[in-house]
Short mmCIF file of C-alpha atoms and ligand atoms in Angstrom, two decimals:
data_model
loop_
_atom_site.label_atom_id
_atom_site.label_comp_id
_atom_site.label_asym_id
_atom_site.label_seq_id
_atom_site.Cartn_x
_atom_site.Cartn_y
_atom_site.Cartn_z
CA UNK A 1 -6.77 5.61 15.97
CA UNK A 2 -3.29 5.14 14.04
CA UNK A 3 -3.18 4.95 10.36
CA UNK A 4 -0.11 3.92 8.32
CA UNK A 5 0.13 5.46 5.07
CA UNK A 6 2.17 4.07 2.56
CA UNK A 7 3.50 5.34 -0.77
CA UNK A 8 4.11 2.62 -2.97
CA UNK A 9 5.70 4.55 -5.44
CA UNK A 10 9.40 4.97 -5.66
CA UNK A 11 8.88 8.66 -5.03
CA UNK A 12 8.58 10.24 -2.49
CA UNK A 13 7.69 13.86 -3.98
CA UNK A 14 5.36 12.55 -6.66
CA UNK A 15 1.67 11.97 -7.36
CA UNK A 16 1.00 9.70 -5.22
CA UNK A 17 2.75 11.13 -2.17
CA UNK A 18 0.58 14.38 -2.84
CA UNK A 19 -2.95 11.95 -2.68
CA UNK A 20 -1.82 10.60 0.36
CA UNK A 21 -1.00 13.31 1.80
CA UNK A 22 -4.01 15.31 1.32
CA UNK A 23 -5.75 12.45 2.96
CA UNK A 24 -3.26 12.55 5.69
CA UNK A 25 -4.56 15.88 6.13
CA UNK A 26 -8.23 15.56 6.96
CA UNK A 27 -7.64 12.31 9.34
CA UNK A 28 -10.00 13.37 12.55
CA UNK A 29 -8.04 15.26 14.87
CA UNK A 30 -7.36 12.01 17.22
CA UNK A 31 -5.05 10.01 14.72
CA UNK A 32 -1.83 9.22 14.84
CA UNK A 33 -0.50 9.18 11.20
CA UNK A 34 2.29 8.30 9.21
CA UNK A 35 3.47 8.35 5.62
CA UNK A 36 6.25 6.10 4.64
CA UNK A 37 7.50 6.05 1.35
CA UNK A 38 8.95 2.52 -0.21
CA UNK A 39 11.45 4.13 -2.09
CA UNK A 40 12.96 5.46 1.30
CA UNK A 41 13.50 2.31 2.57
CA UNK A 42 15.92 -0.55 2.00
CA UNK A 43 14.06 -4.35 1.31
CA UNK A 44 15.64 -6.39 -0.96
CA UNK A 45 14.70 -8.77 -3.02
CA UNK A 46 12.73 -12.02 -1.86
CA UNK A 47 15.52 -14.86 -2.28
CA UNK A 48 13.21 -17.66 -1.88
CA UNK A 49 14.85 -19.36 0.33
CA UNK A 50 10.94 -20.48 1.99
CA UNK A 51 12.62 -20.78 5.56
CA UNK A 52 10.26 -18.03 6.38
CA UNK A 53 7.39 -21.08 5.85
CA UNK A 54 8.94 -22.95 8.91
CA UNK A 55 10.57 -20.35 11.23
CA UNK A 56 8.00 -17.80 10.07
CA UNK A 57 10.80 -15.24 9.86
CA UNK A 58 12.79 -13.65 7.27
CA UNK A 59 16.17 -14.70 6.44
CA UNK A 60 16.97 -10.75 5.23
CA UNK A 61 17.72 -7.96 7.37
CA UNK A 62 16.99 -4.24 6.43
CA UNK A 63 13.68 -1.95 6.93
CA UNK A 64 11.19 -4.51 6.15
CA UNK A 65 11.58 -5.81 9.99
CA UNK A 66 10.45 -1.93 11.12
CA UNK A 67 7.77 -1.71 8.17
CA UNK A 68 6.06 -4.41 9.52
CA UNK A 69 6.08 -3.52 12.90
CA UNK A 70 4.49 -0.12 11.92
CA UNK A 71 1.96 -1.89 10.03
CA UNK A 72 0.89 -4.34 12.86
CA UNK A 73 1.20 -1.36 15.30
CA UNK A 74 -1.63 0.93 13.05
CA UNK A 75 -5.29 -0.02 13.37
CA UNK A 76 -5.72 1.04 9.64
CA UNK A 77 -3.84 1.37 6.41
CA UNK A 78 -3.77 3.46 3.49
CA UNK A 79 -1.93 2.00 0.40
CA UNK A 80 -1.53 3.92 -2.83
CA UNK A 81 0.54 2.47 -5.82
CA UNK A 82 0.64 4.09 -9.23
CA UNK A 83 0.84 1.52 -12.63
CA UNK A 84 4.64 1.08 -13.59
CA UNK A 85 4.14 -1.00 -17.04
CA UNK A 86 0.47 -1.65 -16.14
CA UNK A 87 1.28 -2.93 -12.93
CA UNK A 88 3.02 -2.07 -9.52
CA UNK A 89 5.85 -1.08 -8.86
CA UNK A 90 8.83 -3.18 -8.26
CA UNK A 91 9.29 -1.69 -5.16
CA UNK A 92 5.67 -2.81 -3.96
CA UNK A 93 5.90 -6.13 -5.66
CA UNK A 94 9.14 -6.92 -3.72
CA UNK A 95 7.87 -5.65 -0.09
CA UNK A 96 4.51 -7.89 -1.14
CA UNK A 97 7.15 -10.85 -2.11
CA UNK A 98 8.89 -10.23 1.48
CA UNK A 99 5.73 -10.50 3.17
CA UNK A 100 5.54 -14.20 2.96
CA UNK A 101 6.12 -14.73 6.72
CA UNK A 102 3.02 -13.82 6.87
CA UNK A 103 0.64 -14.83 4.75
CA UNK A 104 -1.48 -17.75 5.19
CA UNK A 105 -1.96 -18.89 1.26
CA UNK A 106 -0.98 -22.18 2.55
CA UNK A 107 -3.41 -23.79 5.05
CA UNK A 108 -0.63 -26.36 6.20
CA UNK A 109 1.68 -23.78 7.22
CA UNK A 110 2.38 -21.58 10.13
CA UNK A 111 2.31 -17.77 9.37
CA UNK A 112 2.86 -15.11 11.66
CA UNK A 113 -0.45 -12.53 12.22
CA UNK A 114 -0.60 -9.12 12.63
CA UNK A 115 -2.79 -8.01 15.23
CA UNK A 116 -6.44 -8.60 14.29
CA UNK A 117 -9.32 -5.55 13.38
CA UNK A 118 -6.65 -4.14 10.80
CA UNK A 119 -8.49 -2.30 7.76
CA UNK A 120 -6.81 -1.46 4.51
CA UNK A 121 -8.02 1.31 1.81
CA UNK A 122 -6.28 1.38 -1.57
CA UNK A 123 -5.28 3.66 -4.17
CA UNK A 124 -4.47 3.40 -7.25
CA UNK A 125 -3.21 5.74 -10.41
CA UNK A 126 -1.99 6.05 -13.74
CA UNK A 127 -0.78 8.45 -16.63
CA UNK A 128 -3.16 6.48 -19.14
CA UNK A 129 -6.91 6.83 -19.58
CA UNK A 130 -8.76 3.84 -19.11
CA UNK A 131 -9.12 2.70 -15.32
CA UNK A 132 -7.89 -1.04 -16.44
CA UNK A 133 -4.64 -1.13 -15.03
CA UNK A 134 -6.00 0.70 -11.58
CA UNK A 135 -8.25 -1.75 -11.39
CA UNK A 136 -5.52 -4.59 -11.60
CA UNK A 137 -3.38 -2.59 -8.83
CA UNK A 138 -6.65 -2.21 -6.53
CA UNK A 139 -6.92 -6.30 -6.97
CA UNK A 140 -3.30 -6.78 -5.97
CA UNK A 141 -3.40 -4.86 -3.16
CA UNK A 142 -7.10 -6.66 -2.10
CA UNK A 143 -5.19 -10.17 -3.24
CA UNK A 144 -2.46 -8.92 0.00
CA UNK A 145 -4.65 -7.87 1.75
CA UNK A 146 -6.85 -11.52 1.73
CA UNK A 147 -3.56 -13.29 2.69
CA UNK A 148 -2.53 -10.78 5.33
CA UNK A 149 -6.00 -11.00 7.07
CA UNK A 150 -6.47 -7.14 6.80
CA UNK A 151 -10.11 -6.41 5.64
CA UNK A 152 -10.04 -4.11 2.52
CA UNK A 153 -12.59 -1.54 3.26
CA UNK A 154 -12.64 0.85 -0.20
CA UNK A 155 -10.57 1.94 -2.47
CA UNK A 156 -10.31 5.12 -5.19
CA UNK A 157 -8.36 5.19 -8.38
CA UNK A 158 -6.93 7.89 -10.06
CA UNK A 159 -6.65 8.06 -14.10
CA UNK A 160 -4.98 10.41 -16.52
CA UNK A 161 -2.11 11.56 -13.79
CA UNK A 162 0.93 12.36 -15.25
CA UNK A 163 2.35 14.29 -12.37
CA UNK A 164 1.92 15.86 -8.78
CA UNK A 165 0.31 18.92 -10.45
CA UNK A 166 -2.65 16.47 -11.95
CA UNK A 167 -3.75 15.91 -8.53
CA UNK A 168 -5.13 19.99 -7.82
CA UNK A 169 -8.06 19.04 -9.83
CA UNK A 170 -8.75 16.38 -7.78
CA UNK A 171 -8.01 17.47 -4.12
CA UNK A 172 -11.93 17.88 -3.75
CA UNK A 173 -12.89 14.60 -4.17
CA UNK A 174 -9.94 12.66 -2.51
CA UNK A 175 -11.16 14.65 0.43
CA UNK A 176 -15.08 13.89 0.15
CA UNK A 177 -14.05 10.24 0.14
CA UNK A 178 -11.04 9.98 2.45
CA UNK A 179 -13.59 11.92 4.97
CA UNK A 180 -16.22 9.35 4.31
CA UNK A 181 -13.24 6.59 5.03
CA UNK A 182 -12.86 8.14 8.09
CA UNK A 183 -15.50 9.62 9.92
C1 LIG B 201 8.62 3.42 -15.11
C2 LIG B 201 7.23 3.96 -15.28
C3 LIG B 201 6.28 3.16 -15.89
C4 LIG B 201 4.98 3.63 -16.05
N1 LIG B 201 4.05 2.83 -16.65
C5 LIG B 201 2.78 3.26 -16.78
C6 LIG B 201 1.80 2.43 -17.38
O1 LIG B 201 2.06 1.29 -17.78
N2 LIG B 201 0.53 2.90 -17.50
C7 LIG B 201 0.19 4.16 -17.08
O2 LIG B 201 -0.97 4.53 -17.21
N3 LIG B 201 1.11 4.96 -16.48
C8 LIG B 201 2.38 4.55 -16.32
N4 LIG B 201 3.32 5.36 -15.73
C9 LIG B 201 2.92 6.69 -15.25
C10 LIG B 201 2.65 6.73 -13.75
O3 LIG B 201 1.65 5.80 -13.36
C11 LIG B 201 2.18 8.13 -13.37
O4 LIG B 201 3.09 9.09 -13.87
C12 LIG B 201 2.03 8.33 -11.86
O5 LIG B 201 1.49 9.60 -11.66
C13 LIG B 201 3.37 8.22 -11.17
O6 LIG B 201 3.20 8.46 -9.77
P1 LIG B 201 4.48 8.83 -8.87
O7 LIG B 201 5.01 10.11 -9.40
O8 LIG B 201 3.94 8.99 -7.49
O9 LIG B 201 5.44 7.69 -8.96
C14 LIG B 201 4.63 4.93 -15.59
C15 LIG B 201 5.61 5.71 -14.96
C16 LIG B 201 6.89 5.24 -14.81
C17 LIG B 201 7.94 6.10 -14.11
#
């Protein structure tokens, strides 16, 4: 099995590097796992140029063209994004724009696939209290994952995180259900 594991955040030493990569750490003993971090890469913006709807390619060229081949490559992926302004962040809204090539939201048009079976888990977490805006960042990532074609198989959300330390509390059950993700 391969997994992909990507931090949505801009960070790559925060919170949400530190749940994925406790659940990087309990993958079964047979996996080939990655984390990749969108704030080490280089995508820019979406320029809407909407070539990509007839050539089914992207005009742009930086990491996205290597992102997506690790994504196709892995049979599963693990997405965690933490709410910038009750939402995701840029970063994650701009690889999701970039994506286009991709997606089949419009029946009439040709879209490139990546390799079918592909499951998705999500993540999602936030300094505030109420699990609102997780919930909203869980539905973005399931609203990808419908156009991508990658079955979203669960997801966990994380409230009241205001930094890598928040997550000690919670190493227990990130585990219990990353394990049941997995096993
Ligand atoms: C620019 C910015 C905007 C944020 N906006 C929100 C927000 O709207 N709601 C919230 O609950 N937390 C918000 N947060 C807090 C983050 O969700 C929280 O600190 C999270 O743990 C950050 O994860 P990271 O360190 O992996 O990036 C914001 C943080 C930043 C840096």
């Amino acid at each position: 099995m391969s997994v992909l594991l990507l931090n949505a955040s801009p960070k790559n030493n925060g919170a949400t590097q530190e749940i994925i990569k406790i659940i990087q750490s309990q993958l079964p003993s047979n996996t080939v796992s990655e984390i990749v971090c969108l704030g080490d890469l280089t995508i820019n913006y979406c320029v809407g140029d909407k070539s990509c709807y007839e050539t089914c390619t992207c005009i742009l060229n930086d990491d996205m063209a290597s992102l997506l081949k690790k994504m196709n490559d892995a049979d599963t992926l693990v997405i965690a994004a933490p709410s910038y302004w009750a939402d995701v962040p840029g970063q994650f809204k701009v690889f999701i724009d970039r994506c286009t090539a991709y997606s089949n939201t419009n029946p009439n048009l040709a879209h490139k696939k990546f390799k079918s079976g592909k499951k998705c888990y999500a993540i999602a977490l936030r300094a505030g209290t109420r699990p609102i805006e997780c919930e909203h960042i869980i539905q973005t990532i399931e609203h990808w994952c419908d156009h991508m074609e990658i079955a979203m198989a669960g997801s966990m959300y994380f409230c009241s995180i205001n930094n890598k330390n928040d997550i000690d509390n919670l190493k227990d059950s990130i585990l219990e259900k990353s394990r049941e993700w997995f096993k």
